[in-house]
Amino acid sequence: MAPVLGPVVAWLGPHARRLRPHYPRPGRTGWRRWIPSWRQTLGGFLASFGLSTLFLVVAYAATDIPDNLNTYATQQDNVYFWADGTPMARTGWVQRQAMPLEDIPKHVRSAVLAAENASFYSDPGISFEGLTRALFRTLGQGETQGGSTITQQYVKNVYLNQDQTLSRKFEEAMIALKLDNEMSKDEILEGYLNTSWYGRGTYGIQRAAQAYYGKDVSKLNASESAFLASLLKGAGLFDPTLGAANRERAVERWSWTLDRMVEIGELSPQERAKYRTFPEPLKSNPLYNTGEQSDYLVELVAQYAKKNAGISDREFDLGGYEIHTTFDKKRMARLTDAVTKARKKAQKDHPKAARTAHYGAASIAADGRILAVYGGPDHRKQGYNESNATTVPAGSAFMPFVYAAGLEHGVRKTRDGERTPVTGETVYNGDDEVPVTTPEGPYWDRGGRKVSARNDGGKSYGQISLRRALALSVNTPFMQLGMDTGLDKVRATAVAAGLLPSSIGARVPALSTGSSTPSAIRMAGGYATFAADGLHTEPYSVRRITHNGHKVALAEPRTRRAMGADTAREVQAALADAFREAHPEDAPATAEVAGKAGTTEDSVAAWYVGTAKKVSTAVVVYRIDLGESLEPLPLEGLDGTAADSVPYGIWSRAMSPLG
């Protein structure tokens, strides 16, 4: 090829050398040598512009609008099943109405345009300023920066994911440009309003209107519309019911949106003047497709599923999950019926006290399955679950944990002495007002007074075995047993058996007589540990989860050895004695039934916790006037009598038949 190319190269060489820019520039001196000529500057600009244009043209031509919408645009409901496989509840927005744009009031659309993209109807579908800002933020690893057009946001909602990356942002822009040429602005706006996330599990403006204001979108006024438009900036930051900081942000954004509507000519100053008070949304979403009690079950299950399957709130709200629970439909019905009857009787016999009465209950199997809970009269009216509340002391229902600690670890009477074993036949002083002692001598409180143990009714029992003391619920032996065993070991035993560390009372003698405030779920779980020969399984409410037919990995409930099997069996036997002592005619002699009442100082709570057929149920009755304070009030007869205990009545009906 040399004979052919040689002359060509020789001819082109001088021309190419003349085209090659000389830099630094010859014929110039000083700093002027480094300043490009206007020809060089223009040439560089035109070359960069040409290459960029060519790149964008090729990228635009190569970009296709995806055929399939992503899951953000096709969210489904979540379905919950009873333990027997029958449907229990259904939540989610698969049935949401995709509202036609003409059915969405103009002021609703205007609020969204004002808050998100006032130039929507005139822009090409992308914001160059916003893209530039997002580029620098992404490169600088700064916080996510807004600025996307409604078209870009719609593309992100229905075609892409939420990742903040350069490649995703560029793909978003290309699809937005193409979509803007293929769809009308009204079609894009309609799709955006119907697929955007507004929090509270809602996608779409219709569901958002119902979730926050309990009305259809057609009934919203401009002020309410401005608030809902504010949520598009980030529902988790602007839902005012989630905290004071959220409310402050929501009010500021709502006011700015209304002002912006005036600025762009979508709201008159006169109408703006009408809206000076923030339109408070409902405190909770009224759209749950469940029932009064199943709401509590759904709440427990959703929390458990998200935590133990690693599902985010947003993923869970998108739906498509089938959740198979541990709840037993028949047990749930019996427990609910038992509490409902007790509540109605209290309203009839003690109407004044009944107005502030609360009932919590839970049934848990020895293997940790939560079979039933009673969370309150109606989740829609009461937003917390009484079966899961750590509100009132356990009282004498806590004694089995003290007994277990003593049996497991033995006692020490002197500081340097060896621990000696404890059995059910170990004798303690059961008299009233017995001074509490430590290895160093009497126990003094902070006021400089000797602490003495007290029995219910001031009754004295003399020397009494621990097993008999538990059966008769004698306080004084157990307060001293706790001191002899060590309050640290009492605490550790209770926690190992299933009580939450945060609910355990202070390490003072009163710990042994029930100053801790466990929930009904945790008390039931603790007694279930005794029935399971000392093996504790963390209470769980979900057996299996699938998503769109595929099994979701679910963490196994944790199981641990809380105490020796012999210890657990002895506690269980003592609880069986306690049941027979108090209710000798309520179960056949062959029935494996064990349980104990729990009374508290000043009668602020009444418990009954017991097991039958390897199922443990805890029931608590208490009074709190939530409008005044969180301090428990005296029961004033709501607990019944020793012969006709209300908590025991609920327990026995819920556990029936006991044989």
XYZ file of C-alpha atoms in Angstrom:
659
model
C 0.000 0.000 0.000
C 3.020 2.310 0.415
C 3.203 3.308 -3.301
C -0.467 4.340 -3.180
C -0.668 5.981 0.265
C 2.690 7.705 0.155
C 1.697 10.518 -2.269
C -1.623 11.011 -0.459
C 0.068 11.377 2.902
C 2.642 13.730 1.414
C -0.122 15.945 0.019
C -2.302 15.922 3.167
C 0.549 16.440 5.607
C 1.021 20.206 5.154
C -2.754 20.806 5.201
C -3.201 18.728 8.355
C -0.371 20.603 10.049
C -2.075 23.893 9.266
C -5.369 22.612 10.763
C -3.658 21.418 13.925
C -4.090 24.111 16.580
C -0.822 25.514 17.891
C -0.973 25.809 21.637
C 0.458 27.787 23.365
C -0.191 30.227 20.537
C 2.926 31.296 18.577
C 3.521 34.986 18.017
C 2.085 35.882 21.447
C 3.882 36.699 24.636
C 3.090 36.320 28.312
C -0.364 35.242 29.365
C -1.766 35.881 25.888
C -0.001 32.736 24.673
C -2.461 30.688 26.786
C -5.696 32.349 25.654
C -7.398 30.344 22.836
C -8.288 32.284 19.730
C -11.911 32.884 18.853
C -11.584 30.298 16.107
C -10.309 27.701 18.581
C -13.046 28.551 21.080
C -15.787 28.415 18.468
C -14.406 25.219 17.035
C -14.272 23.544 20.426
C -17.832 24.647 21.242
C -19.210 23.469 17.901
C -17.420 20.142 18.212
C -18.730 19.584 21.760
C -22.231 20.646 20.760
C -22.184 18.401 17.716
C -20.966 15.378 19.633
C -23.466 15.985 22.474
C -26.303 16.397 20.016
C -25.294 13.252 18.169
C -25.106 11.362 21.480
C -28.553 12.546 22.579
C -30.097 11.785 19.185
C -28.678 8.273 19.247
C -29.732 7.809 22.906
C -33.234 9.087 22.189
C -33.592 6.783 19.198
C -32.274 3.823 21.175
C -34.593 4.405 24.148
C -37.897 2.550 24.142
C -40.815 3.157 26.450
C -41.078 -0.064 28.517
C -44.066 -2.240 27.781
C -44.663 -3.210 31.414
C -45.447 -0.903 34.298
C -43.442 -1.553 37.453
C -44.874 -2.543 40.817
C -45.203 1.042 41.992
C -47.989 1.397 39.458
C -49.532 -2.021 39.998
C -49.681 -2.312 43.764
C -51.999 -4.937 45.173
C -53.715 -5.695 48.422
C -52.294 -7.859 51.209
C -54.338 -10.867 52.299
C -54.171 -12.360 55.794
C -55.219 -15.910 56.659
C -56.262 -17.585 59.878
C -54.237 -20.564 61.068
C -56.781 -22.873 59.389
C -56.111 -21.252 56.016
C -59.348 -19.281 55.715
C -59.144 -15.557 54.859
C -58.929 -13.310 57.922
C -58.524 -9.787 56.558
C -57.589 -7.832 53.487
C -55.686 -4.565 53.319
C -54.237 -2.536 50.480
C -55.426 -0.598 47.498
C -55.796 -3.079 44.673
C -59.407 -1.921 44.425
C -58.427 1.751 44.094
C -60.213 3.819 41.500
C -58.010 5.168 38.764
C -59.835 8.477 38.512
C -60.288 10.028 35.054
C -58.753 13.483 34.902
C -62.107 15.115 34.275
C -63.376 13.683 37.587
C -60.504 15.266 39.508
C -61.446 18.870 40.398
C -59.431 21.627 38.774
C -58.219 23.003 42.107
C -56.804 19.574 42.969
C -54.859 19.490 39.712
C -53.802 23.101 40.196
C -52.448 22.395 43.671
C -50.317 19.548 42.308
C -49.038 21.689 39.446
C -48.233 24.544 41.816
C -46.392 22.275 44.229
C -44.552 20.128 41.704
C -44.297 21.564 38.202
C -46.032 24.850 37.301
C -44.635 24.762 33.733
C -45.916 21.237 33.110
C -48.121 22.130 30.129
C -45.342 24.056 28.364
C -42.143 22.128 29.178
C -40.726 19.353 26.961
C -41.144 16.747 29.666
C -37.803 17.270 31.358
C -36.201 19.996 33.434
C -32.647 20.747 32.336
C -32.100 22.779 35.485
C -33.350 19.944 37.650
C -31.236 17.387 35.791
C -28.127 19.526 36.249
C -28.833 19.980 39.932
C -29.461 16.247 40.375
C -26.211 15.498 38.502
C -24.120 17.615 40.832
C -25.928 16.281 43.896
C -25.405 12.685 42.787
C -21.734 13.230 41.961
C -21.230 15.010 45.268
C -23.112 12.341 47.221
C -25.329 15.034 48.674
C -28.960 14.694 49.669
C -31.467 13.763 47.014
C -32.401 16.881 45.097
C -35.810 17.553 43.587
C -36.489 19.403 40.379
C -37.953 16.627 38.209
C -40.947 17.463 36.073
C -44.245 15.693 36.560
C -43.473 13.697 33.403
C -40.165 12.555 34.860
C -41.803 11.635 38.153
C -44.494 9.689 36.325
C -41.821 7.802 34.382
C -40.017 7.012 37.632
C -43.277 5.863 39.251
C -44.453 3.518 36.544
C -41.410 2.415 34.561
C -38.286 2.690 36.680
C -37.122 2.239 40.257
C -36.405 4.860 42.891
C -32.592 4.589 42.788
C -30.729 7.908 42.756
C -28.075 7.085 40.126
C -26.827 8.885 37.023
C -27.812 6.051 34.711
C -31.348 5.898 36.121
C -31.685 9.685 35.930
C -30.517 9.722 32.305
C -32.857 6.876 31.348
C -35.685 8.737 33.079
C -35.007 11.852 31.020
C -34.892 9.964 27.718
C -38.152 8.119 28.415
C -39.774 11.362 29.600
C -38.845 13.132 26.345
C -40.220 10.300 24.262
C -43.341 9.958 26.420
C -44.004 13.674 26.128
C -44.105 13.272 22.346
C -46.324 10.198 22.376
C -48.848 11.033 25.129
C -50.909 14.123 25.736
C -50.177 16.249 28.780
C -53.582 15.379 30.215
C -52.864 11.660 29.915
C -49.541 12.073 31.686
C -51.069 14.169 34.473
C -53.875 11.659 34.939
C -51.402 8.801 35.182
C -49.234 10.744 37.624
C -52.132 11.589 39.938
C -53.264 7.966 39.968
C -49.869 6.339 40.639
C -48.066 8.689 43.041
C -47.475 7.617 46.617
C -49.197 9.663 49.329
C -48.291 7.638 52.414
C -50.642 5.696 54.723
C -50.461 2.836 52.254
C -52.119 4.856 49.489
C -51.274 5.315 45.843
C -53.379 7.696 43.821
C -55.221 10.900 44.660
C -58.580 9.185 45.231
C -57.269 6.878 47.959
C -55.241 9.716 49.443
C -58.377 11.850 49.784
C -60.132 8.985 51.542
C -57.171 8.113 53.770
C -56.523 11.667 54.999
C -59.973 13.259 54.860
C -62.438 10.395 54.600
C -63.955 11.756 51.391
C -63.744 11.277 47.641
C -61.366 13.468 45.663
C -64.355 15.278 44.152
C -65.234 16.622 47.624
C -61.829 18.159 48.396
C -61.496 21.920 48.703
C -58.444 23.901 47.631
C -56.948 23.898 51.116
C -57.159 20.113 51.497
C -55.839 19.729 47.960
C -52.809 21.858 48.832
C -51.995 19.591 51.766
C -52.302 16.413 49.682
C -50.073 17.986 47.033
C -47.513 18.635 49.777
C -47.303 14.902 50.454
C -45.816 14.342 46.999
C -42.597 15.825 48.344
C -42.316 12.900 50.758
C -45.283 11.547 52.675
C -43.130 10.272 55.513
C -41.949 13.836 56.169
C -45.233 15.689 55.783
C -47.917 13.527 57.438
C -48.620 15.711 60.503
C -49.852 12.794 62.602
C -46.338 11.310 62.674
C -44.852 13.967 64.942
C -44.426 17.651 65.736
C -41.616 18.147 63.219
C -43.764 16.599 60.492
C -46.635 18.887 61.345
C -44.431 21.973 61.198
C -43.146 20.958 57.769
C -46.665 20.130 56.578
C -48.102 23.502 57.613
C -45.235 25.377 55.965
C -45.500 23.393 52.732
C -49.317 23.692 52.679
C -49.165 27.473 53.042
C -46.461 27.758 50.394
C -48.507 25.652 47.963
C -51.574 27.878 48.370
C -49.429 30.988 47.836
C -47.881 29.375 44.800
C -51.366 28.655 43.392
C -52.105 32.372 43.624
C -48.762 33.219 42.030
C -49.403 31.081 38.947
C -52.977 32.316 38.597
C -54.772 29.136 39.696
C -56.283 30.604 42.875
C -57.609 34.087 43.481
C -56.230 36.136 46.392
C -59.784 36.386 47.741
C -60.170 32.603 47.882
C -56.676 32.213 49.300
C -57.695 34.486 52.149
C -60.336 31.950 53.190
C -57.716 29.338 53.981
C -55.787 30.493 57.035
C -56.290 27.395 59.197
C -54.404 24.214 58.402
C -56.860 21.464 57.316
C -56.056 18.804 59.893
C -56.262 15.324 58.347
C -57.759 12.309 60.106
C -55.490 10.778 62.724
C -55.552 7.375 61.073
C -56.505 5.816 57.794
C -60.207 4.818 57.910
C -59.948 2.527 54.900
C -58.807 -0.738 56.468
C -60.875 -3.580 55.086
C -60.862 -5.498 58.348
C -62.957 -5.717 61.512
C -62.966 -4.341 65.027
C -60.719 -7.053 66.469
C -58.967 -8.219 63.312
C -57.478 -4.721 63.026
C -55.392 -5.529 66.099
C -54.343 -8.829 64.549
C -53.404 -7.154 61.267
C -51.363 -4.560 63.145
C -49.416 -7.220 65.067
C -48.883 -9.334 61.958
C -47.785 -6.440 59.753
C -45.201 -5.312 62.306
C -43.913 -8.853 62.742
C -43.798 -9.583 59.006
C -41.925 -6.414 58.109
C -39.386 -6.877 60.895
C -38.731 -10.587 60.427
C -38.928 -10.748 56.638
C -37.006 -7.526 56.001
C -39.888 -5.859 54.157
C -39.861 -2.065 54.039
C -42.989 -0.028 54.752
C -43.154 1.018 51.121
C -42.751 -2.508 49.781
C -45.414 -3.745 52.164
C -47.804 -0.995 51.126
C -47.370 -2.003 47.485
C -49.051 -5.282 48.410
C -49.080 -8.671 46.798
C -48.324 -10.478 50.060
C -50.209 -13.474 51.405
C -49.592 -13.758 55.125
C -50.506 -16.952 56.931
C -50.911 -16.165 60.614
C -50.908 -18.221 63.800
C -54.290 -16.906 64.967
C -56.925 -19.489 65.856
C -60.334 -18.295 64.687
C -62.304 -20.215 67.333
C -60.064 -19.134 70.215
C -60.219 -15.572 68.966
C -64.020 -15.676 68.965
C -64.168 -17.152 72.484
C -61.730 -14.608 73.897
C -63.501 -11.671 72.270
C -66.875 -12.910 73.470
C -65.594 -13.406 77.029
C -64.158 -9.887 77.272
C -67.193 -8.331 75.606
C -69.530 -9.931 78.160
C -67.337 -8.769 81.050
C -67.222 -5.256 79.629
C -71.022 -5.107 79.270
C -71.523 -6.403 82.809
C -69.150 -3.738 84.143
C -71.055 -1.027 82.268
C -74.241 -2.227 83.925
C -72.916 -2.780 87.474
C -70.261 -0.043 87.680
C -71.135 2.494 84.954
C -68.902 5.287 86.260
C -65.772 3.153 86.699
C -66.458 1.275 83.443
C -65.983 4.455 81.406
C -62.235 4.263 82.055
C -61.911 0.473 82.121
C -59.413 -1.385 79.958
C -59.146 -5.099 79.213
C -56.157 -6.801 77.639
C -55.769 -10.506 76.919
C -53.620 -12.900 74.922
C -53.376 -16.651 74.333
C -50.026 -18.198 73.384
C -49.111 -21.814 72.722
C -46.110 -23.387 74.421
C -44.244 -23.245 71.098
C -44.657 -19.444 70.877
C -47.617 -19.198 68.492
C -49.909 -16.283 69.332
C -53.361 -17.842 69.066
C -55.604 -14.940 70.064
C -55.473 -11.421 71.473
C -57.995 -8.923 72.727
C -56.679 -5.465 71.939
C -59.632 -3.251 72.796
C -63.224 -2.530 71.845
C -62.478 -1.140 68.361
C -59.143 -0.367 66.714
C -60.772 2.411 64.686
C -61.631 4.274 67.895
C -58.642 3.191 69.975
C -55.354 3.223 68.177
C -53.349 1.081 70.578
C -53.411 -2.603 71.436
C -54.198 -3.355 75.088
C -52.831 -6.902 74.792
C -49.464 -5.393 73.932
C -49.489 -2.470 76.378
C -46.907 -2.274 79.176
C -48.999 -0.104 81.450
C -49.838 -1.657 84.811
C -47.914 -3.816 87.314
C -48.172 -7.596 87.249
C -48.564 -7.795 91.012
C -48.580 -11.250 92.531
C -48.835 -12.850 89.057
C -45.064 -12.170 88.899
C -44.303 -14.556 91.805
C -43.674 -17.663 89.608
C -40.625 -15.926 88.099
C -39.219 -15.301 91.590
C -39.907 -18.934 92.489
C -38.164 -20.102 89.293
C -35.122 -17.920 90.036
C -34.827 -19.353 93.537
C -35.170 -22.932 92.326
C -32.686 -22.368 89.520
C -29.952 -20.488 91.404
C -30.434 -21.221 95.084
C -30.092 -18.621 97.823
C -27.341 -16.941 99.755
C -27.964 -15.793 103.330
C -24.531 -14.250 103.961
C -22.345 -12.221 101.653
C -19.507 -14.742 101.504
C -21.595 -17.827 102.087
C -22.202 -20.566 99.578
C -25.487 -20.721 97.714
C -27.833 -23.341 99.082
C -30.495 -25.127 97.028
C -34.166 -24.220 97.232
C -37.060 -26.619 96.739
C -40.795 -26.356 96.933
C -40.597 -27.564 100.529
C -38.167 -24.836 101.633
C -39.831 -22.943 104.473
C -40.079 -19.147 104.811
C -41.830 -16.849 107.239
C -45.303 -16.090 105.880
C -46.384 -13.604 108.543
C -47.503 -10.106 107.673
C -45.040 -7.212 107.997
C -41.945 -9.409 108.162
C -38.844 -7.181 107.840
C -36.914 -7.741 104.625
C -33.275 -8.611 105.187
C -30.066 -8.638 103.161
C -26.819 -10.517 103.928
C -25.739 -7.383 105.809
C -28.914 -6.981 107.833
C -32.253 -5.165 107.429
C -33.086 -3.495 104.134
C -33.513 0.256 104.490
C -35.340 2.384 101.921
C -34.175 5.807 100.807
C -36.255 7.429 103.508
C -34.280 5.616 106.181
C -37.077 3.205 107.057
C -36.869 -0.547 107.368
C -38.786 -2.261 104.574
C -41.343 -4.874 105.583
C -43.311 -7.224 103.365
C -47.104 -7.106 103.436
C -49.696 -9.760 102.677
C -53.108 -9.145 101.152
C -55.548 -8.291 103.916
C -52.740 -8.228 106.483
C -53.060 -11.980 106.959
C -50.264 -14.023 108.583
C -49.485 -17.645 107.683
C -46.555 -18.502 109.960
C -43.846 -20.788 108.615
C -44.900 -21.896 105.137
C -43.318 -23.804 102.262
C -42.613 -21.885 99.077
C -44.870 -24.143 97.022
C -47.734 -23.604 99.448
C -46.989 -19.866 99.563
C -47.295 -19.665 95.787
C -50.570 -21.582 95.845
C -51.988 -19.172 98.431
C -50.310 -16.077 96.938
C -48.480 -15.133 100.137
C -46.284 -12.109 99.457
C -43.830 -12.094 102.345
C -41.923 -15.331 101.538
C -41.386 -14.254 97.941
C -40.153 -10.783 98.765
C -37.514 -12.365 101.002
C -36.807 -15.141 98.488
C -36.069 -12.494 95.884
C -33.552 -10.830 98.182
C -31.920 -14.172 99.073
C -31.717 -15.259 95.426
C -30.548 -11.868 94.198
C -32.755 -9.367 92.392
C -30.379 -9.473 89.423
C -31.114 -13.186 89.041
C -34.852 -12.612 89.448
C -34.702 -10.044 86.687
C -32.601 -12.302 84.431
C -34.979 -15.237 84.943
C -38.036 -13.147 84.075
C -36.354 -11.824 80.928
C -35.194 -15.291 79.887
C -38.759 -16.542 80.318
C -40.021 -13.896 77.919
C -40.662 -10.586 79.691
C -39.165 -7.523 78.026
C -36.222 -5.926 79.868
C -37.858 -2.509 79.501
C -40.884 -3.688 81.495
C -38.957 -5.054 84.485
C -39.244 -3.013 87.663
C -36.423 -1.453 89.681
C -34.113 -3.715 91.695
C -35.783 -3.132 95.016
C -37.697 -5.634 97.178
C -40.991 -4.700 95.472
C -39.674 -6.289 92.274
C -40.530 -9.707 93.719
C -44.126 -8.764 94.408
C -44.812 -7.503 90.905
C -43.676 -3.923 90.294
C -42.845 -4.877 86.679
C -45.308 -3.856 83.954
C -45.368 -6.616 81.311
C -47.964 -6.825 78.570
C -50.584 -9.564 78.448
C -48.756 -11.078 75.473
C -45.500 -11.249 77.398
C -47.117 -12.609 80.563
C -48.802 -15.337 78.545
C -45.480 -16.081 76.877
C -43.711 -16.236 80.238
C -46.166 -18.759 81.677
C -45.975 -20.711 78.408
C -42.264 -21.145 79.150
C -43.152 -23.065 82.322
C -45.549 -25.266 80.337
C -42.800 -25.903 77.759
C -40.444 -27.362 80.393
C -38.356 -24.188 80.525
C -37.855 -23.733 76.787
C -38.902 -20.228 75.717
C -39.910 -19.381 72.149
C -40.382 -15.728 71.307
C -44.088 -15.076 70.612
C -44.754 -14.986 66.885
C -47.801 -14.316 64.745
C -46.719 -15.319 61.217
C -46.117 -18.849 59.935
C -45.510 -18.189 56.261
C -45.408 -15.323 53.756
C -45.608 -15.422 49.973
C -45.310 -12.575 47.503
C -46.924 -13.048 44.123
C -46.786 -16.788 44.691
C -43.139 -16.912 45.770
C -42.123 -17.798 49.309
C -40.613 -14.937 51.283
C -37.719 -15.727 53.611
C -38.925 -15.344 57.188
C -36.664 -15.400 60.245
C -37.400 -18.323 62.531
C -38.698 -17.360 65.993
C -35.869 -17.484 68.520
C -35.924 -20.356 70.997
C -33.769 -20.501 74.111
C -33.387 -22.484 77.299
C -34.765 -20.121 79.952
C -34.410 -22.489 82.914
C -33.909 -26.130 83.680
C -36.733 -28.514 82.887
C -36.976 -29.555 86.540
C -37.350 -25.930 87.608
C -40.093 -25.295 85.057
C -41.979 -28.451 86.043
C -41.878 -27.519 89.717
C -43.216 -24.029 88.972
C -45.917 -25.538 86.783
C -46.867 -27.987 89.549
C -47.092 -25.144 92.064
C -49.314 -23.210 89.634
C -51.515 -26.302 89.294
C -51.846 -26.282 93.082
C -52.747 -22.588 92.930
C -55.495 -23.299 90.410
C -56.940 -26.207 92.447
C -56.777 -24.172 95.648
C -58.794 -21.308 94.170
C -61.089 -23.195 91.759
C -61.350 -26.822 92.853
C -64.565 -27.553 90.959
C -63.771 -25.856 87.656
C -61.848 -28.634 85.915
C -61.729 -32.435 86.038
C -59.106 -33.913 88.341
C -57.229 -35.274 85.329
C -57.057 -31.920 83.524
C -53.619 -30.318 83.138
C -54.622 -26.870 84.287
C -52.403 -24.365 86.103
C -52.829 -20.706 86.840
C -52.620 -17.846 89.249
C -54.391 -14.599 90.011
C -52.464 -11.367 90.222
C -53.407 -8.582 92.603
C -51.602 -5.264 93.004
C -50.979 -2.721 95.692
C -53.802 -0.166 95.852
C -55.864 -2.462 93.575
C -54.917 -0.717 90.309
C -54.820 -3.912 88.219
C -56.142 -7.462 88.377
C -54.664 -10.384 86.444
C -55.264 -14.035 85.816
C -52.600 -16.020 83.969
C -52.738 -19.761 83.443
C -52.245 -22.676 81.095
C -54.368 -25.557 79.890
C -53.525 -28.061 77.176
C -50.173 -26.342 76.533
C -51.828 -22.977 75.864
C -51.240 -20.029 78.143
C -53.661 -17.114 78.464
C -53.139 -13.865 80.344
C -55.971 -11.462 81.182
C -55.577 -8.029 82.780
C -58.208 -5.511 83.881
C -57.277 -1.967 84.829
C -58.486 1.621 84.769
C -56.817 4.639 83.195
C -58.425 7.936 82.247
C -56.443 8.693 79.101
C -57.879 12.201 79.025
C -56.231 12.977 82.358
C -53.011 10.991 82.703
C -51.400 7.588 82.247
C -51.536 6.793 85.971
C -53.596 3.697 86.815
C -56.720 4.253 88.913
C -58.263 2.008 91.593
C -60.498 -0.623 90.042
C -63.485 0.192 92.269
C -65.076 -3.228 91.905
C -64.290 -3.850 88.230
C -62.114 -6.809 89.236
C -64.999 -8.555 91.004
C -64.378 -10.531 94.175
C -62.090 -13.373 95.204
C -64.981 -15.766 94.679
C -66.053 -14.162 91.408
C -62.909 -12.715 89.831
C -63.494 -10.860 86.556
C -60.074 -11.724 85.046
C -60.533 -15.374 85.970
C -64.055 -15.366 84.529
C -62.712 -14.084 81.216
C -59.835 -16.580 81.324
C -62.011 -19.604 82.077
C -64.544 -18.766 79.350
C -61.776 -18.154 76.825
C -60.031 -21.433 77.732
C -63.217 -23.498 77.937
C -63.490 -26.417 78.072
C -60.806 -26.946 80.715
C -61.200 -30.722 80.714
